[in-house]
mmCIF file of C-alpha atoms and ligand atoms in Angstrom:
data_model
loop_
_atom_site.group_PDB
_atom_site.id
_atom_site.type_symbol
_atom_site.label_atom_id
_atom_site.label_comp_id
_atom_site.label_asym_id
_atom_site.label_seq_id
_atom_site.Cartn_x
_atom_site.Cartn_y
_atom_site.Cartn_z
ATOM 1 C CA MET A 1 78.384 41.126 109.142
ATOM 2 C CA THR A 2 77.287 44.708 109.654
ATOM 3 C CA PHE A 3 73.992 45.202 111.396
ATOM 4 C CA LYS A 4 71.719 48.056 110.356
ATOM 5 C CA SER A 5 68.964 49.550 112.436
ATOM 6 C CA GLY A 6 66.744 52.557 112.584
ATOM 7 C CA PHE A 7 63.395 54.183 113.008
ATOM 8 C CA VAL A 8 60.763 54.628 110.360
ATOM 9 C CA THR A 9 57.581 56.564 110.739
ATOM 10 C CA ILE A 10 54.418 55.818 108.798
ATOM 11 C CA ILE A 11 52.351 58.850 107.866
ATOM 12 C CA GLY A 12 49.437 59.540 105.587
ATOM 13 C CA ARG A 13 45.809 60.528 105.451
ATOM 14 C CA PRO A 14 43.347 58.586 107.585
ATOM 15 C CA ASN A 15 42.275 55.253 106.072
ATOM 16 C CA VAL A 16 45.064 54.812 103.543
ATOM 17 C CA GLY A 17 46.189 51.619 105.336
ATOM 18 C CA LYS A 18 49.023 52.668 107.671
ATOM 19 C CA SER A 19 47.998 50.401 110.536
ATOM 20 C CA THR A 20 47.321 47.502 108.180
ATOM 21 C CA LEU A 21 50.793 47.927 106.703
ATOM 22 C CA MET A 22 52.477 47.892 110.108
ATOM 23 C CA ASN A 23 50.513 44.893 111.333
ATOM 24 C CA GLU A 24 51.162 42.873 108.186
ATOM 25 C CA VAL A 25 54.884 43.575 108.325
ATOM 26 C CA VAL A 26 55.272 42.410 111.912
ATOM 27 C CA GLY A 27 52.630 39.700 111.517
ATOM 28 C CA GLN A 28 50.365 40.598 114.418
ATOM 29 C CA LYS A 29 47.614 43.007 115.277
ATOM 30 C CA ILE A 30 49.301 45.802 117.174
ATOM 31 C CA ALA A 31 47.486 48.782 115.797
ATOM 32 C CA ILE A 32 43.767 48.450 115.360
ATOM 33 C CA MET A 33 42.300 48.929 111.923
ATOM 34 C CA SER A 34 38.944 50.020 110.667
ATOM 35 C CA ASP A 35 37.361 51.664 107.688
ATOM 36 C CA LYS A 36 36.804 54.834 109.738
ATOM 37 C CA PRO A 37 39.184 57.768 109.999
ATOM 38 C CA GLN A 38 40.778 58.604 113.349
ATOM 39 C CA THR A 39 41.057 54.978 114.399
ATOM 40 C CA THR A 40 44.646 55.291 115.585
ATOM 41 C CA ARG A 41 45.046 57.841 118.394
ATOM 42 C CA ASN A 42 48.546 57.182 119.697
ATOM 43 C CA LYS A 43 52.077 56.773 118.410
ATOM 44 C CA ILE A 44 52.618 53.042 118.273
ATOM 45 C CA GLN A 45 55.961 51.352 117.863
ATOM 46 C CA SER A 46 56.501 47.965 116.418
ATOM 47 C CA VAL A 47 59.671 46.112 115.641
ATOM 48 C CA TYR A 48 60.699 43.988 112.670
ATOM 49 C CA THR A 49 63.971 42.098 113.020
ATOM 50 C CA GLU A 50 65.961 40.002 110.543
ATOM 51 C CA ASN A 51 69.504 38.561 110.814
ATOM 52 C CA ASP A 52 71.175 41.726 109.637
ATOM 53 C CA PHE A 53 68.731 44.524 110.375
ATOM 54 C CA GLN A 54 66.060 45.836 112.705
ATOM 55 C CA ILE A 55 63.370 48.322 111.731
ATOM 56 C CA VAL A 56 61.354 50.116 114.379
ATOM 57 C CA PHE A 57 58.078 51.358 112.891
ATOM 58 C CA ILE A 58 56.104 54.186 114.343
ATOM 59 C CA ASP A 59 52.449 54.212 113.338
ATOM 60 C CA THR A 60 50.865 57.603 113.798
ATOM 61 C CA PRO A 61 47.376 59.004 113.848
ATOM 62 C CA GLY A 62 46.419 60.358 110.448
ATOM 63 C CA ILE A 63 47.355 63.969 109.809
ATOM 64 C CA HIS A 64 44.315 66.238 109.631
ATOM 65 C CA LYS A 65 43.127 69.569 110.949
ATOM 66 C CA PRO A 66 42.373 69.250 114.688
ATOM 67 C CA LYS A 67 38.873 69.971 116.065
ATOM 68 C CA HIS A 68 39.419 69.296 119.777
ATOM 69 C CA LYS A 69 42.218 68.695 122.295
ATOM 70 C CA LEU A 70 42.475 65.031 121.370
ATOM 71 C CA GLY A 71 42.833 66.177 117.745
ATOM 72 C CA ASP A 72 45.640 68.599 118.666
ATOM 73 C CA TYR A 73 47.418 65.818 120.458
ATOM 74 C CA MET A 74 47.050 63.474 117.491
ATOM 75 C CA LEU A 75 48.463 65.965 114.970
ATOM 76 C CA LYS A 76 51.406 66.737 117.236
ATOM 77 C CA ALA A 77 52.122 63.031 117.738
ATOM 78 C CA ALA A 78 52.329 62.644 113.975
ATOM 79 C CA LYS A 79 54.508 65.701 113.269
ATOM 80 C CA ASP A 80 56.910 65.308 116.194
ATOM 81 C CA THR A 81 58.356 62.106 114.860
ATOM 82 C CA LEU A 82 59.190 63.283 111.335
ATOM 83 C CA GLY A 83 62.529 64.980 111.984
ATOM 84 C CA GLU A 84 63.796 62.287 114.333
ATOM 85 C CA VAL A 85 63.584 59.189 112.161
ATOM 86 C CA ASP A 86 65.788 57.604 109.483
ATOM 87 C CA ALA A 87 63.042 57.402 106.883
ATOM 88 C CA ILE A 88 59.428 58.375 106.437
ATOM 89 C CA LEU A 89 56.890 56.139 104.752
ATOM 90 C CA PHE A 90 54.272 58.388 103.226
ATOM 91 C CA VAL A 91 51.325 56.111 102.491
ATOM 92 C CA VAL A 92 48.694 56.992 99.907
ATOM 93 C CA ASP A 93 45.847 54.907 98.516
ATOM 94 C CA ASP A 94 43.986 54.270 95.293
ATOM 95 C CA SER A 95 42.447 57.751 95.027
ATOM 96 C CA THR A 96 42.418 58.779 91.395
ATOM 97 C CA ILE A 97 44.035 62.173 91.970
ATOM 98 C CA ILE A 98 46.275 63.840 94.534
ATOM 99 C CA GLY A 99 43.680 65.326 96.877
ATOM 100 C CA PRO A 100 44.032 68.308 99.230
ATOM 101 C CA GLY A 101 44.841 65.972 102.165
ATOM 102 C CA ASP A 102 47.864 64.508 100.434
ATOM 103 C CA ALA A 103 48.907 67.910 99.095
ATOM 104 C CA PHE A 104 48.805 69.252 102.689
ATOM 105 C CA ILE A 105 51.076 66.456 103.894
ATOM 106 C CA MET A 106 53.499 66.952 100.976
ATOM 107 C CA GLU A 107 53.749 70.640 101.962
ATOM 108 C CA GLU A 108 54.553 69.654 105.566
ATOM 109 C CA LEU A 109 57.215 67.235 104.304
ATOM 110 C CA LYS A 110 59.049 69.932 102.332
ATOM 111 C CA GLU A 111 60.433 71.380 105.578
ATOM 112 C CA ILE A 112 61.956 68.059 106.647
ATOM 113 C CA ASP A 113 65.283 66.562 105.515
ATOM 114 C CA THR A 114 64.457 62.933 106.304
ATOM 115 C CA PRO A 115 64.186 60.742 103.168
ATOM 116 C CA VAL A 116 60.589 60.022 102.208
ATOM 117 C CA ILE A 117 59.516 56.767 100.556
ATOM 118 C CA LEU A 118 56.161 57.132 98.849
ATOM 119 C CA VAL A 119 54.141 53.982 99.459
ATOM 120 C CA MET A 120 51.294 53.605 96.998
ATOM 121 C CA ASN A 121 49.019 51.208 98.865
ATOM 122 C CA LYS A 122 45.927 49.286 97.726
ATOM 123 C CA ILE A 123 47.343 48.355 94.311
ATOM 124 C CA ASP A 124 44.902 45.430 94.479
ATOM 125 C CA LYS A 125 42.198 47.989 93.720
ATOM 126 C CA MET A 126 44.013 49.698 90.836
ATOM 127 C CA ASN A 127 44.608 48.740 87.242
ATOM 128 C CA GLN A 128 47.986 49.392 85.622
ATOM 129 C CA GLU A 129 46.835 52.514 83.842
ATOM 130 C CA GLN A 130 45.458 54.090 87.013
ATOM 131 C CA PHE A 131 48.628 53.183 88.882
ATOM 132 C CA ASN A 132 50.905 54.691 86.213
ATOM 133 C CA LYS A 133 48.927 57.910 86.114
ATOM 134 C CA LEU A 134 49.021 58.324 89.874
ATOM 135 C CA TYR A 135 52.703 57.349 89.975
ATOM 136 C CA GLU A 136 53.605 60.043 87.450
ATOM 137 C CA ALA A 137 51.509 62.638 89.269
ATOM 138 C CA TYR A 138 53.247 62.005 92.590
ATOM 139 C CA LYS A 139 56.663 61.840 90.960
ATOM 140 C CA ALA A 140 56.118 65.231 89.360
ATOM 141 C CA LYS A 141 54.795 66.872 92.505
ATOM 142 C CA GLY A 142 56.879 65.453 95.343
ATOM 143 C CA ASN A 143 60.521 64.921 96.127
ATOM 144 C CA PHE A 144 60.663 61.248 97.025
ATOM 145 C CA ALA A 145 63.689 59.116 97.790
ATOM 146 C CA ASP A 146 61.783 56.194 96.307
ATOM 147 C CA ILE A 147 58.292 55.094 95.258
ATOM 148 C CA VAL A 148 56.857 51.604 95.872
ATOM 149 C CA GLY A 149 53.442 50.162 95.040
ATOM 150 C CA ILE A 150 52.101 47.630 97.567
ATOM 151 C CA SER A 151 48.975 45.972 98.840
ATOM 152 C CA ALA A 152 49.212 45.828 102.616
ATOM 153 C CA LEU A 153 46.027 43.794 102.805
ATOM 154 C CA GLU A 154 47.249 41.146 100.353
ATOM 155 C CA ARG A 155 50.854 41.396 101.514
ATOM 156 C CA ALA A 156 51.975 42.195 97.971
ATOM 157 C CA ASN A 157 55.426 43.740 97.514
ATOM 158 C CA LEU A 158 56.062 44.094 101.243
ATOM 159 C CA ASP A 159 59.488 42.472 100.788
ATOM 160 C CA VAL A 160 60.378 45.062 98.151
ATOM 161 C CA LEU A 161 59.364 47.819 100.539
ATOM 162 C CA ILE A 162 61.382 46.317 103.404
ATOM 163 C CA ASN A 163 64.504 46.133 101.198
ATOM 164 C CA LYS A 164 64.118 49.771 100.223
ATOM 165 C CA ILE A 165 63.748 50.805 103.850
ATOM 166 C CA VAL A 166 66.909 48.911 104.791
ATOM 167 C CA GLU A 167 68.840 50.977 102.225
ATOM 168 C CA PHE A 168 68.135 54.065 104.309
ATOM 169 C CA LEU A 169 69.072 52.564 107.673
ATOM 170 C CA PRO A 170 72.403 53.445 109.230
ATOM 171 C CA VAL A 171 74.728 50.853 110.712
ATOM 172 C CA GLY A 172 73.487 50.495 114.271
ATOM 173 C CA PRO A 173 72.717 48.254 117.201
ATOM 174 C CA GLN A 174 69.840 45.860 117.723
ATOM 175 C CA TYR A 175 67.706 48.087 119.932
ATOM 176 C CA PHE A 176 65.148 45.490 120.924
ATOM 177 C CA PRO A 177 65.195 41.709 121.399
ATOM 178 C CA ALA A 178 64.575 39.838 118.135
ATOM 179 C CA ASP A 179 61.304 38.343 119.390
ATOM 180 C CA MET A 180 59.854 41.632 120.556
ATOM 181 C CA ILE A 181 57.310 43.130 118.211
ATOM 182 C CA THR A 182 55.831 46.063 120.099
ATOM 183 C CA ASP A 183 56.335 48.486 122.963
ATOM 184 C CA GLN A 184 52.631 48.581 123.658
ATOM 185 C CA PRO A 185 51.563 47.079 126.968
ATOM 186 C CA GLU A 186 49.067 44.227 126.562
ATOM 187 C CA ARG A 187 46.461 46.163 128.568
ATOM 188 C CA LEU A 188 46.549 48.924 126.007
ATOM 189 C CA ILE A 189 46.309 46.568 123.030
ATOM 190 C CA VAL A 190 43.372 44.830 124.716
ATOM 191 C CA ALA A 191 41.598 48.166 125.164
ATOM 192 C CA GLU A 192 42.347 49.090 121.572
ATOM 193 C CA ILE A 193 40.954 45.791 120.260
ATOM 194 C CA ILE A 194 37.705 46.495 122.104
ATOM 195 C CA ARG A 195 37.632 49.986 120.617
ATOM 196 C CA GLU A 196 38.196 48.485 117.178
ATOM 197 C CA LYS A 197 35.096 46.314 117.585
ATOM 198 C CA ILE A 198 33.051 49.321 118.683
ATOM 199 C CA LEU A 199 34.212 51.125 115.546
ATOM 200 C CA HIS A 200 33.157 48.105 113.545
ATOM 201 C CA TYR A 201 29.770 47.386 115.109
ATOM 202 C CA ILE A 202 28.532 50.834 116.009
ATOM 203 C CA HIS A 203 27.946 53.472 113.430
ATOM 204 C CA GLU A 204 27.844 57.229 113.101
ATOM 205 C CA GLU A 205 29.404 59.571 115.622
ATOM 206 C CA VAL A 206 29.266 57.339 118.700
ATOM 207 C CA PRO A 207 32.643 55.537 118.365
ATOM 208 C CA HIS A 208 34.610 58.779 118.032
ATOM 209 C CA GLY A 209 33.497 59.751 121.514
ATOM 210 C CA VAL A 210 34.450 56.393 122.961
ATOM 211 C CA ALA A 211 37.461 55.489 125.074
ATOM 212 C CA VAL A 212 38.244 52.087 126.524
ATOM 213 C CA GLU A 213 40.206 51.283 129.633
ATOM 214 C CA THR A 214 41.330 47.840 130.749
ATOM 215 C CA ALA A 215 40.461 47.982 134.432
ATOM 216 C CA MET A 216 41.657 44.503 135.354
ATOM 217 C CA MET A 217 43.557 41.715 133.663
ATOM 218 C CA LYS A 218 44.495 38.672 135.698
ATOM 219 C CA LYS A 219 45.189 34.976 135.207
ATOM 220 C CA ARG A 220 42.649 32.852 137.070
ATOM 221 C CA GLU A 221 44.225 30.850 139.898
ATOM 222 C CA GLY A 222 45.050 27.293 138.759
ATOM 223 C CA LYS A 223 43.235 27.729 135.429
ATOM 224 C CA ASP A 224 44.257 28.539 131.856
ATOM 225 C CA ILE A 225 41.893 31.517 131.742
ATOM 226 C CA ILE A 226 42.606 35.241 131.842
ATOM 227 C CA ASP A 227 39.887 37.407 133.390
ATOM 228 C CA ILE A 228 39.611 40.849 131.867
ATOM 229 C CA HIS A 229 37.372 43.706 132.972
ATOM 230 C CA ALA A 230 37.186 46.702 130.693
ATOM 231 C CA THR A 231 35.280 49.967 130.859
ATOM 232 C CA ILE A 232 33.898 51.667 127.799
ATOM 233 C CA TYR A 233 33.538 55.419 128.304
ATOM 234 C CA CYS A 234 31.127 57.386 126.158
ATOM 235 C CA GLU A 235 29.969 60.986 126.146
ATOM 236 C CA LYS A 236 26.182 60.782 126.468
ATOM 237 C CA LYS A 237 23.381 58.709 127.929
ATOM 238 C CA SER A 238 21.954 58.190 124.433
ATOM 239 C CA HIS A 239 25.336 56.857 123.298
ATOM 240 C CA LYS A 240 25.405 54.406 126.189
ATOM 241 C CA GLY A 241 22.089 53.013 125.002
ATOM 242 C CA ILE A 242 23.339 52.654 121.448
ATOM 243 C CA ILE A 243 26.498 50.856 122.564
ATOM 244 C CA ILE A 244 24.591 48.395 124.728
ATOM 245 C CA GLY A 245 21.850 47.852 122.161
ATOM 246 C CA LYS A 246 18.489 46.131 122.428
ATOM 247 C CA GLN A 247 18.683 43.542 125.205
ATOM 248 C CA GLY A 248 22.418 44.083 125.320
ATOM 249 C CA ARG A 249 22.896 42.611 121.866
ATOM 250 C CA LYS A 250 25.368 45.155 120.505
ATOM 251 C CA LEU A 251 27.630 44.951 123.504
ATOM 252 C CA LYS A 252 27.487 41.164 123.358
ATOM 253 C CA GLY A 253 28.629 41.239 119.731
ATOM 254 C CA VAL A 254 31.460 43.625 120.556
ATOM 255 C CA GLY A 255 32.497 41.464 123.491
ATOM 256 C CA LYS A 256 32.467 38.187 121.578
ATOM 257 C CA SER A 257 34.455 39.495 118.662
ATOM 258 C CA ALA A 258 36.948 41.308 120.927
ATOM 259 C CA ARG A 259 37.391 38.202 123.069
ATOM 260 C CA GLU A 260 38.314 36.128 120.013
ATOM 261 C CA ASP A 261 41.035 38.589 118.988
ATOM 262 C CA ILE A 262 42.329 38.962 122.543
ATOM 263 C CA GLU A 263 42.566 35.180 122.895
ATOM 264 C CA LYS A 264 44.737 35.110 119.761
ATOM 265 C CA LEU A 265 46.888 37.919 121.113
ATOM 266 C CA LEU A 266 47.404 36.372 124.537
ATOM 267 C CA GLY A 267 47.391 32.715 123.478
ATOM 268 C CA SER A 268 44.959 31.862 126.252
ATOM 269 C CA LYS A 269 41.258 31.524 126.960
ATOM 270 C CA VAL A 270 39.765 34.828 128.018
ATOM 271 C CA TYR A 271 36.752 35.776 130.083
ATOM 272 C CA LEU A 272 35.865 39.335 129.129
ATOM 273 C CA GLU A 273 33.520 41.578 131.075
ATOM 274 C CA LEU A 274 32.538 44.955 129.619
ATOM 275 C CA TRP A 275 31.054 47.959 131.402
ATOM 276 C CA VAL A 276 29.718 51.105 129.771
ATOM 277 C CA LYS A 277 30.045 54.418 131.623
ATOM 278 C CA ILE A 278 29.285 58.013 130.744
ATOM 279 C CA LYS A 279 32.058 60.588 131.006
ATOM 280 C CA GLU A 280 30.881 63.848 129.508
ATOM 281 C CA ASP A 281 33.272 65.736 127.238
ATOM 282 C CA TRP A 282 36.242 63.516 128.084
ATOM 283 C CA ARG A 283 37.924 64.452 124.819
ATOM 284 C CA ASN A 284 38.506 67.962 126.152
ATOM 285 C CA ASN A 285 39.541 66.907 129.653
ATOM 286 C CA GLN A 286 43.325 66.865 130.010
ATOM 287 C CA ASN A 287 43.258 64.594 133.070
ATOM 288 C CA THR A 288 41.031 62.010 131.476
ATOM 289 C CA LEU A 289 43.155 62.028 128.329
ATOM 290 C CA LYS A 290 46.187 61.331 130.482
ATOM 291 C CA THR A 291 44.501 58.509 132.386
ATOM 292 C CA LEU A 292 43.544 56.863 129.123
ATOM 293 C CA GLY A 293 47.107 57.000 127.821
ATOM 294 C CA TYR A 294 46.771 59.920 125.397
ATOM 295 C CA GLU A 295 49.585 62.103 126.688
HETATM 296 P P1 GDP B 1 44.912 53.905 108.575
HETATM 297 O O1 GDP B 1 43.828 54.822 109.044
HETATM 298 O O2 GDP B 1 45.783 54.576 107.559
HETATM 299 O O3 GDP B 1 45.699 53.276 109.684
HETATM 300 O O4 GDP B 1 44.170 52.736 107.778
HETATM 301 P P2 GDP B 1 43.778 51.259 108.257
HETATM 302 O O5 GDP B 1 44.988 50.383 108.319
HETATM 303 O O6 GDP B 1 42.932 51.357 109.477
HETATM 304 O O7 GDP B 1 42.931 50.770 106.984
HETATM 305 C C1 GDP B 1 41.809 51.472 106.520
HETATM 306 C C2 GDP B 1 40.966 50.567 105.631
HETATM 307 O O8 GDP B 1 41.670 50.265 104.412
HETATM 308 C C3 GDP B 1 40.653 49.213 106.273
HETATM 309 O O9 GDP B 1 39.328 48.882 105.947
HETATM 310 C C4 GDP B 1 41.640 48.270 105.605
HETATM 311 O O10 GDP B 1 41.200 46.945 105.546
HETATM 312 C C5 GDP B 1 41.753 48.869 104.215
HETATM 313 N N1 GDP B 1 43.043 48.542 103.554
HETATM 314 C C6 GDP B 1 44.286 48.678 104.069
HETATM 315 N N2 GDP B 1 45.226 48.277 103.191
HETATM 316 C C7 GDP B 1 44.583 47.851 102.088
HETATM 317 C C8 GDP B 1 45.013 47.308 100.819
HETATM 318 O O11 GDP B 1 46.175 47.100 100.520
HETATM 319 N N3 GDP B 1 44.011 47.016 99.920
HETATM 320 C C9 GDP B 1 42.696 47.217 100.196
HETATM 321 N N4 GDP B 1 41.815 46.897 99.243
HETATM 322 N N5 GDP B 1 42.270 47.719 101.376
HETATM 323 C C10 GDP B 1 43.186 48.033 102.312
HETATM 324 K K1 K B 2 41.404 53.850 109.888
HETATM 325 MG MG1 MG B 3 45.670 53.641 111.753
#
């Protein structure tokens, strides 16, 4: 039996479903998801292994025009990977036309030799006519190695997509153990889950100025409990108030919902303590970005 393996990067506008796709393929929450753009800030690798192949997925921050240093970093993280992988999954959603965002990405892709599979996501929200129209529009405008319609959320056609990806993989070694699904340290996933809940519970501009750091994570002596302390950094005093909420209600909601997800991730009871601190302008501070893992 010949074993195939390779690297695949997932690109696309914010909110088209890249993180959802990666999580559903590997069957666990590795990248956080939300209905807000700029949810994913790092390159995240996850691994999907079968008997005769292994795919390493790289989820990237959405490609968009940067507004601050963190934005610069995010765009670079997305573009750097394109030339180095075996295939690119370019994910689009149920928009009725090819918008300027997708056109921008298709321009960027023209300079790269890597085969591009167009993934038309969210087919659960499209009727056949809408799908066909969009399909023809993309086919006419782009140079794709293949086009697949899927619903990441409903896990529709994911097997078809996987088979297509395997076609583009070279014969190669099993890079990672079969049971490994991500290169992300648990501390980082924990922090990201907390950030996901902040994105979910807190509206407007506040979450975009938030960073989360897992300060401590330790199994309690003789007990089946993991104690976790995490710090939520925000940019302003007013933001701190919003995050904590009246009588601490917001923060409690964030903590409860994060704890439930973290317990699933770690397979253990969790005691989660959250602190909110102000760190002005951290998004433009190189050192802080480094400390928080954005490097
Ligand atoms: P990303 O920014 O590209 O990583 O997008 P996310 O994975 O964070 O998803 C953005 C939003 O789209 C979330 O609210 C998802 O639940 C939703 N979403 C993702 N895939 C699908 C899909 O196949 N169908 C529908 N209806 N919604 C989806
Ligand atoms: K998102
Ligand atoms: Mg994402």
